[in-house]
Amino acid sequence: MKLNDRGLLIVISGPSGVGKGTVRKALFDMPKHNLTYSVSMTTRGIRQGEENGKDYYFVSKEEFEKRISEGKFLEYAEFVGNYYGTPLDKVNEQLDSGKEVVLEIEVEGALQVKKKVPDCVMIFLVPPSKDDLYKRLRSRGTESEEIIEKRVEKANREFKKAKYYDYIVVNDDVFNAADRILAIIRAEHARTKRSIHKYYELIGEDIEE
């Protein structure tokens, strides 16, 4: 039994190339959860193996900027000429239905979300070492050396943002990292600040100051 009916907003973030997508997929493959993935919108080209509406909503730059002007994003950011953002209406619909909504987003966007939704659960995913991250970025084989260098520079700036997060999870093993995140989500539901009102309602008592 949950003591809070509204779902949690879970933000999985971290340096570029840390494996956010891989860990998120492993998390959703785990049994007995009520997670739903908030699909982001982007103006970048679709990569081999990706599906529109599943991995991202792929739109034109003009369409994205129109949505920005209409205030339709929970967060958005621009990197190497492309926009990335989280559609606000879909997130609220899922939270109101009691689902745990997982955002897998860049650091800049995550910090925007924290300002708008202070009670979101912020999880910073990190590699075992910086060298490990640099190897991952270069092993993708989908980007030019110039873009890789920009991602390395960006990652070095992002490492310093960990202090703004609630939890730090090391991605030393994909399934271990996913298991740690699921444990965090379950623990967050039991936190007093999230459940105290429903608890007092359950036992028929008024909250004492």
mmCIF file of C-alpha atoms in Angstrom:
data_model
loop_
_atom_site.group_PDB
_atom_site.id
_atom_site.type_symbol
_atom_site.label_atom_id
_atom_site.label_comp_id
_atom_site.label_asym_id
_atom_site.label_seq_id
_atom_site.Cartn_x
_atom_site.Cartn_y
_atom_site.Cartn_z
ATOM 1 C CA MET A 1 0.000 0.000 0.000
ATOM 2 C CA LYS A 2 1.323 3.432 -0.972
ATOM 3 C CA LEU A 3 0.827 6.353 1.397
ATOM 4 C CA ASN A 4 0.917 8.893 -1.436
ATOM 5 C CA ASP A 5 -1.353 8.572 -4.449
ATOM 6 C CA ARG A 6 0.493 10.805 -6.896
ATOM 7 C CA GLY A 7 3.436 9.230 -8.660
ATOM 8 C CA LEU A 8 7.056 10.280 -8.221
ATOM 9 C CA LEU A 9 9.026 12.207 -10.809
ATOM 10 C CA ILE A 10 12.372 10.388 -11.115
ATOM 11 C CA VAL A 11 15.184 12.246 -12.884
ATOM 12 C CA ILE A 12 18.057 10.079 -14.122
ATOM 13 C CA SER A 13 20.843 12.328 -15.316
ATOM 14 C CA GLY A 14 24.608 12.551 -15.533
ATOM 15 C CA PRO A 15 27.518 13.330 -17.853
ATOM 16 C CA SER A 16 27.144 12.728 -21.575
ATOM 17 C CA GLY A 17 28.050 9.135 -22.424
ATOM 18 C CA VAL A 18 27.631 7.708 -18.917
ATOM 19 C CA GLY A 19 25.075 5.136 -20.079
ATOM 20 C CA LYS A 20 21.804 6.742 -18.980
ATOM 21 C CA GLY A 21 19.777 5.076 -21.715
ATOM 22 C CA THR A 22 21.229 1.626 -21.102
ATOM 23 C CA VAL A 23 20.611 1.820 -17.346
ATOM 24 C CA ARG A 24 17.097 3.139 -17.881
ATOM 25 C CA LYS A 25 16.268 0.207 -20.162
ATOM 26 C CA ALA A 26 17.659 -2.257 -17.601
ATOM 27 C CA LEU A 27 15.561 -0.564 -14.907
ATOM 28 C CA PHE A 28 12.381 -1.030 -16.935
ATOM 29 C CA ASP A 29 13.210 -4.690 -17.524
ATOM 30 C CA MET A 30 13.137 -5.348 -13.769
ATOM 31 C CA PRO A 31 9.993 -7.013 -12.329
ATOM 32 C CA LYS A 32 7.364 -5.515 -10.023
ATOM 33 C CA HIS A 33 7.517 -1.831 -10.742
ATOM 34 C CA ASN A 34 5.060 0.876 -11.787
ATOM 35 C CA LEU A 35 7.462 2.917 -13.893
ATOM 36 C CA THR A 36 6.671 4.785 -17.060
ATOM 37 C CA TYR A 37 9.217 6.464 -19.305
ATOM 38 C CA SER A 38 8.725 10.077 -20.295
ATOM 39 C CA VAL A 39 9.777 10.185 -23.927
ATOM 40 C CA SER A 40 11.770 13.329 -24.726
ATOM 41 C CA MET A 41 11.427 15.448 -27.854
ATOM 42 C CA THR A 42 14.414 16.347 -30.017
ATOM 43 C CA THR A 43 15.380 18.006 -33.276
ATOM 44 C CA ARG A 44 18.377 15.731 -33.886
ATOM 45 C CA GLY A 45 18.276 13.095 -36.581
ATOM 46 C CA ILE A 46 17.026 9.617 -35.811
ATOM 47 C CA ARG A 47 19.796 7.029 -35.260
ATOM 48 C CA GLN A 48 19.822 3.456 -36.483
ATOM 49 C CA GLY A 49 17.603 1.280 -34.296
ATOM 50 C CA GLU A 50 15.637 4.186 -32.793
ATOM 51 C CA GLU A 51 11.867 4.538 -33.094
ATOM 52 C CA ASN A 52 9.860 7.756 -33.211
ATOM 53 C CA GLY A 53 7.619 7.954 -30.137
ATOM 54 C CA LYS A 54 9.578 5.270 -28.301
ATOM 55 C CA ASP A 55 13.132 6.602 -28.002
ATOM 56 C CA TYR A 56 12.317 10.236 -28.791
ATOM 57 C CA TYR A 57 9.679 12.329 -30.488
ATOM 58 C CA PHE A 58 11.611 13.571 -33.524
ATOM 59 C CA VAL A 59 10.427 16.997 -34.712
ATOM 60 C CA SER A 60 11.692 19.924 -36.774
ATOM 61 C CA LYS A 61 13.463 22.884 -35.190
ATOM 62 C CA GLU A 62 10.521 25.115 -36.140
ATOM 63 C CA GLU A 63 8.041 22.822 -34.384
ATOM 64 C CA PHE A 64 10.220 22.637 -31.279
ATOM 65 C CA GLU A 65 10.633 26.419 -31.048
ATOM 66 C CA LYS A 66 6.868 26.861 -31.462
ATOM 67 C CA ARG A 67 6.348 24.576 -28.455
ATOM 68 C CA ILE A 68 8.922 26.565 -26.453
ATOM 69 C CA SER A 69 6.999 29.799 -27.107
ATOM 70 C CA GLU A 70 3.788 28.087 -25.951
ATOM 71 C CA GLY A 71 5.389 26.930 -22.667
ATOM 72 C CA LYS A 72 4.857 23.254 -23.433
ATOM 73 C CA PHE A 73 8.131 21.910 -21.977
ATOM 74 C CA LEU A 74 8.974 20.927 -18.421
ATOM 75 C CA GLU A 75 12.582 21.522 -19.466
ATOM 76 C CA TYR A 76 14.593 21.903 -22.630
ATOM 77 C CA ALA A 77 18.196 22.458 -23.656
ATOM 78 C CA GLU A 78 20.238 22.948 -26.813
ATOM 79 C CA PHE A 79 23.458 21.083 -27.534
ATOM 80 C CA VAL A 80 25.605 20.919 -30.694
ATOM 81 C CA GLY A 81 22.830 22.544 -32.700
ATOM 82 C CA ASN A 82 19.945 20.344 -31.547
ATOM 83 C CA TYR A 83 17.146 20.852 -29.035
ATOM 84 C CA TYR A 84 16.113 18.284 -26.398
ATOM 85 C CA GLY A 85 13.059 18.705 -24.164
ATOM 86 C CA THR A 86 10.409 17.043 -21.965
ATOM 87 C CA PRO A 87 6.723 17.552 -22.950
ATOM 88 C CA LEU A 88 4.961 18.921 -19.837
ATOM 89 C CA ASP A 89 1.423 17.687 -20.496
ATOM 90 C CA LYS A 90 2.380 14.025 -20.807
ATOM 91 C CA VAL A 91 4.384 14.092 -17.551
ATOM 92 C CA ASN A 92 1.489 15.545 -15.531
ATOM 93 C CA GLU A 93 -0.992 13.040 -16.955
ATOM 94 C CA GLN A 94 1.207 10.135 -15.891
ATOM 95 C CA LEU A 95 1.948 11.510 -12.401
ATOM 96 C CA ASP A 96 -1.749 12.162 -11.732
ATOM 97 C CA SER A 97 -2.527 8.540 -12.630
ATOM 98 C CA GLY A 98 -0.120 7.375 -9.892
ATOM 99 C CA LYS A 99 2.715 6.226 -12.144
ATOM 100 C CA GLU A 100 6.391 6.771 -11.380
ATOM 101 C CA VAL A 101 7.581 8.933 -14.260
ATOM 102 C CA VAL A 102 11.228 8.483 -15.232
ATOM 103 C CA LEU A 103 13.054 11.247 -17.081
ATOM 104 C CA GLU A 104 16.391 10.398 -18.675
ATOM 105 C CA ILE A 105 17.814 13.821 -19.460
ATOM 106 C CA GLU A 106 20.929 15.959 -19.687
ATOM 107 C CA VAL A 107 22.275 17.792 -16.620
ATOM 108 C CA GLU A 108 21.164 21.249 -17.748
ATOM 109 C CA GLY A 109 17.608 20.029 -18.202
ATOM 110 C CA ALA A 110 17.637 18.151 -14.889
ATOM 111 C CA LEU A 111 18.480 21.313 -12.977
ATOM 112 C CA GLN A 112 15.594 23.097 -14.714
ATOM 113 C CA VAL A 113 13.242 20.331 -13.577
ATOM 114 C CA LYS A 114 14.429 20.625 -9.969
ATOM 115 C CA LYS A 115 13.513 24.333 -9.955
ATOM 116 C CA LYS A 116 10.012 23.636 -11.288
ATOM 117 C CA VAL A 117 9.370 20.423 -9.321
ATOM 118 C CA PRO A 118 11.378 20.654 -6.057
ATOM 119 C CA ASP A 119 10.166 17.280 -4.749
ATOM 120 C CA CYS A 120 11.405 15.329 -7.769
ATOM 121 C CA VAL A 121 13.966 12.584 -7.078
ATOM 122 C CA MET A 122 17.296 13.596 -8.615
ATOM 123 C CA ILE A 123 19.700 10.733 -9.425
ATOM 124 C CA PHE A 124 23.172 11.492 -10.793
ATOM 125 C CA LEU A 125 24.624 8.575 -12.750
ATOM 126 C CA VAL A 126 28.424 8.510 -12.888
ATOM 127 C CA PRO A 127 31.074 6.247 -14.473
ATOM 128 C CA PRO A 128 33.638 4.355 -12.377
ATOM 129 C CA SER A 129 36.252 6.837 -13.664
ATOM 130 C CA LYS A 130 36.658 9.694 -16.148
ATOM 131 C CA ASP A 131 38.824 7.488 -18.389
ATOM 132 C CA ASP A 132 35.989 4.976 -18.552
ATOM 133 C CA LEU A 133 33.628 7.708 -19.719
ATOM 134 C CA TYR A 134 36.012 8.928 -22.417
ATOM 135 C CA LYS A 135 36.319 5.365 -23.753
ATOM 136 C CA ARG A 136 32.523 5.027 -23.895
ATOM 137 C CA LEU A 137 32.162 8.264 -25.842
ATOM 138 C CA ARG A 138 34.695 7.167 -28.434
ATOM 139 C CA SER A 139 33.378 3.611 -28.722
ATOM 140 C CA ARG A 140 29.957 4.759 -29.983
ATOM 141 C CA GLY A 141 31.302 5.259 -33.487
ATOM 142 C CA THR A 142 28.337 7.467 -34.434
ATOM 143 C CA GLU A 143 29.848 10.947 -34.037
ATOM 144 C CA SER A 144 32.751 12.969 -35.402
ATOM 145 C CA GLU A 145 35.877 13.650 -33.331
ATOM 146 C CA GLU A 146 34.834 17.306 -33.055
ATOM 147 C CA ILE A 147 31.500 16.398 -31.444
ATOM 148 C CA ILE A 148 33.180 13.840 -29.170
ATOM 149 C CA GLU A 149 35.573 16.529 -27.924
ATOM 150 C CA LYS A 150 32.630 18.814 -27.214
ATOM 151 C CA ARG A 151 30.947 16.022 -25.263
ATOM 152 C CA VAL A 152 34.143 15.439 -23.237
ATOM 153 C CA GLU A 153 34.352 19.149 -22.383
ATOM 154 C CA LYS A 154 30.666 19.160 -21.453
ATOM 155 C CA ALA A 155 31.053 16.047 -19.284
ATOM 156 C CA ASN A 156 33.924 17.649 -17.374
ATOM 157 C CA ARG A 157 31.661 20.610 -16.533
ATOM 158 C CA GLU A 158 28.784 18.325 -15.595
ATOM 159 C CA PHE A 159 30.790 16.255 -13.082
ATOM 160 C CA LYS A 160 30.810 19.333 -10.829
ATOM 161 C CA LYS A 161 26.993 19.481 -10.733
ATOM 162 C CA ALA A 162 26.595 16.304 -8.645
ATOM 163 C CA LYS A 163 26.110 18.372 -5.472
ATOM 164 C CA TYR A 164 22.662 19.457 -6.688
ATOM 165 C CA TYR A 165 21.340 15.878 -6.806
ATOM 166 C CA ASP A 166 19.720 13.730 -4.114
ATOM 167 C CA TYR A 167 21.610 10.540 -4.983
ATOM 168 C CA ILE A 168 24.765 9.473 -6.820
ATOM 169 C CA VAL A 169 24.769 6.038 -8.481
ATOM 170 C CA VAL A 170 27.925 4.558 -10.005
ATOM 171 C CA ASN A 171 27.338 2.765 -13.306
ATOM 172 C CA ASP A 172 29.983 0.087 -12.740
ATOM 173 C CA ASP A 173 27.545 -2.585 -13.884
ATOM 174 C CA VAL A 174 24.304 -1.810 -15.703
ATOM 175 C CA PHE A 175 22.094 -4.189 -13.705
ATOM 176 C CA ASN A 176 23.606 -3.188 -10.369
ATOM 177 C CA ALA A 177 23.017 0.480 -11.191
ATOM 178 C CA ALA A 178 19.393 -0.231 -12.167
ATOM 179 C CA ASP A 179 18.850 -2.204 -8.948
ATOM 180 C CA ARG A 180 20.183 0.686 -6.849
ATOM 181 C CA ILE A 181 17.859 3.130 -8.595
ATOM 182 C CA LEU A 182 14.825 0.886 -7.994
ATOM 183 C CA ALA A 183 15.776 0.691 -4.291
ATOM 184 C CA ILE A 184 15.942 4.507 -4.160
ATOM 185 C CA ILE A 185 12.465 4.817 -5.683
ATOM 186 C CA ARG A 186 10.961 2.386 -3.163
ATOM 187 C CA ALA A 187 12.645 4.173 -0.257
ATOM 188 C CA GLU A 188 11.441 7.574 -1.469
ATOM 189 C CA HIS A 189 7.807 6.451 -1.205
ATOM 190 C CA ALA A 190 8.348 5.707 2.488
ATOM 191 C CA ARG A 191 9.885 9.099 3.305
ATOM 192 C CA THR A 192 7.881 10.847 6.003
ATOM 193 C CA LYS A 193 7.547 14.131 4.116
ATOM 194 C CA ARG A 194 5.812 12.314 1.242
ATOM 195 C CA SER A 195 3.535 10.077 3.307
ATOM 196 C CA ILE A 196 2.705 11.840 6.590
ATOM 197 C CA HIS A 197 -0.596 13.398 5.461
ATOM 198 C CA LYS A 198 -1.996 10.123 4.135
ATOM 199 C CA TYR A 199 -0.742 8.319 7.236
ATOM 200 C CA TYR A 200 -2.621 10.602 9.647
ATOM 201 C CA GLU A 201 -5.684 10.355 7.440
ATOM 202 C CA LEU A 202 -5.395 6.567 7.598
ATOM 203 C CA ILE A 203 -5.293 6.461 11.403
ATOM 204 C CA GLY A 204 -7.929 9.177 11.793
ATOM 205 C CA GLU A 205 -5.731 11.715 13.517
ATOM 206 C CA ASP A 206 -4.980 15.374 12.916
ATOM 207 C CA ILE A 207 -1.396 16.341 12.163
ATOM 208 C CA GLU A 208 0.257 17.754 15.261
ATOM 209 C CA GLU A 209 2.569 20.724 14.919
#
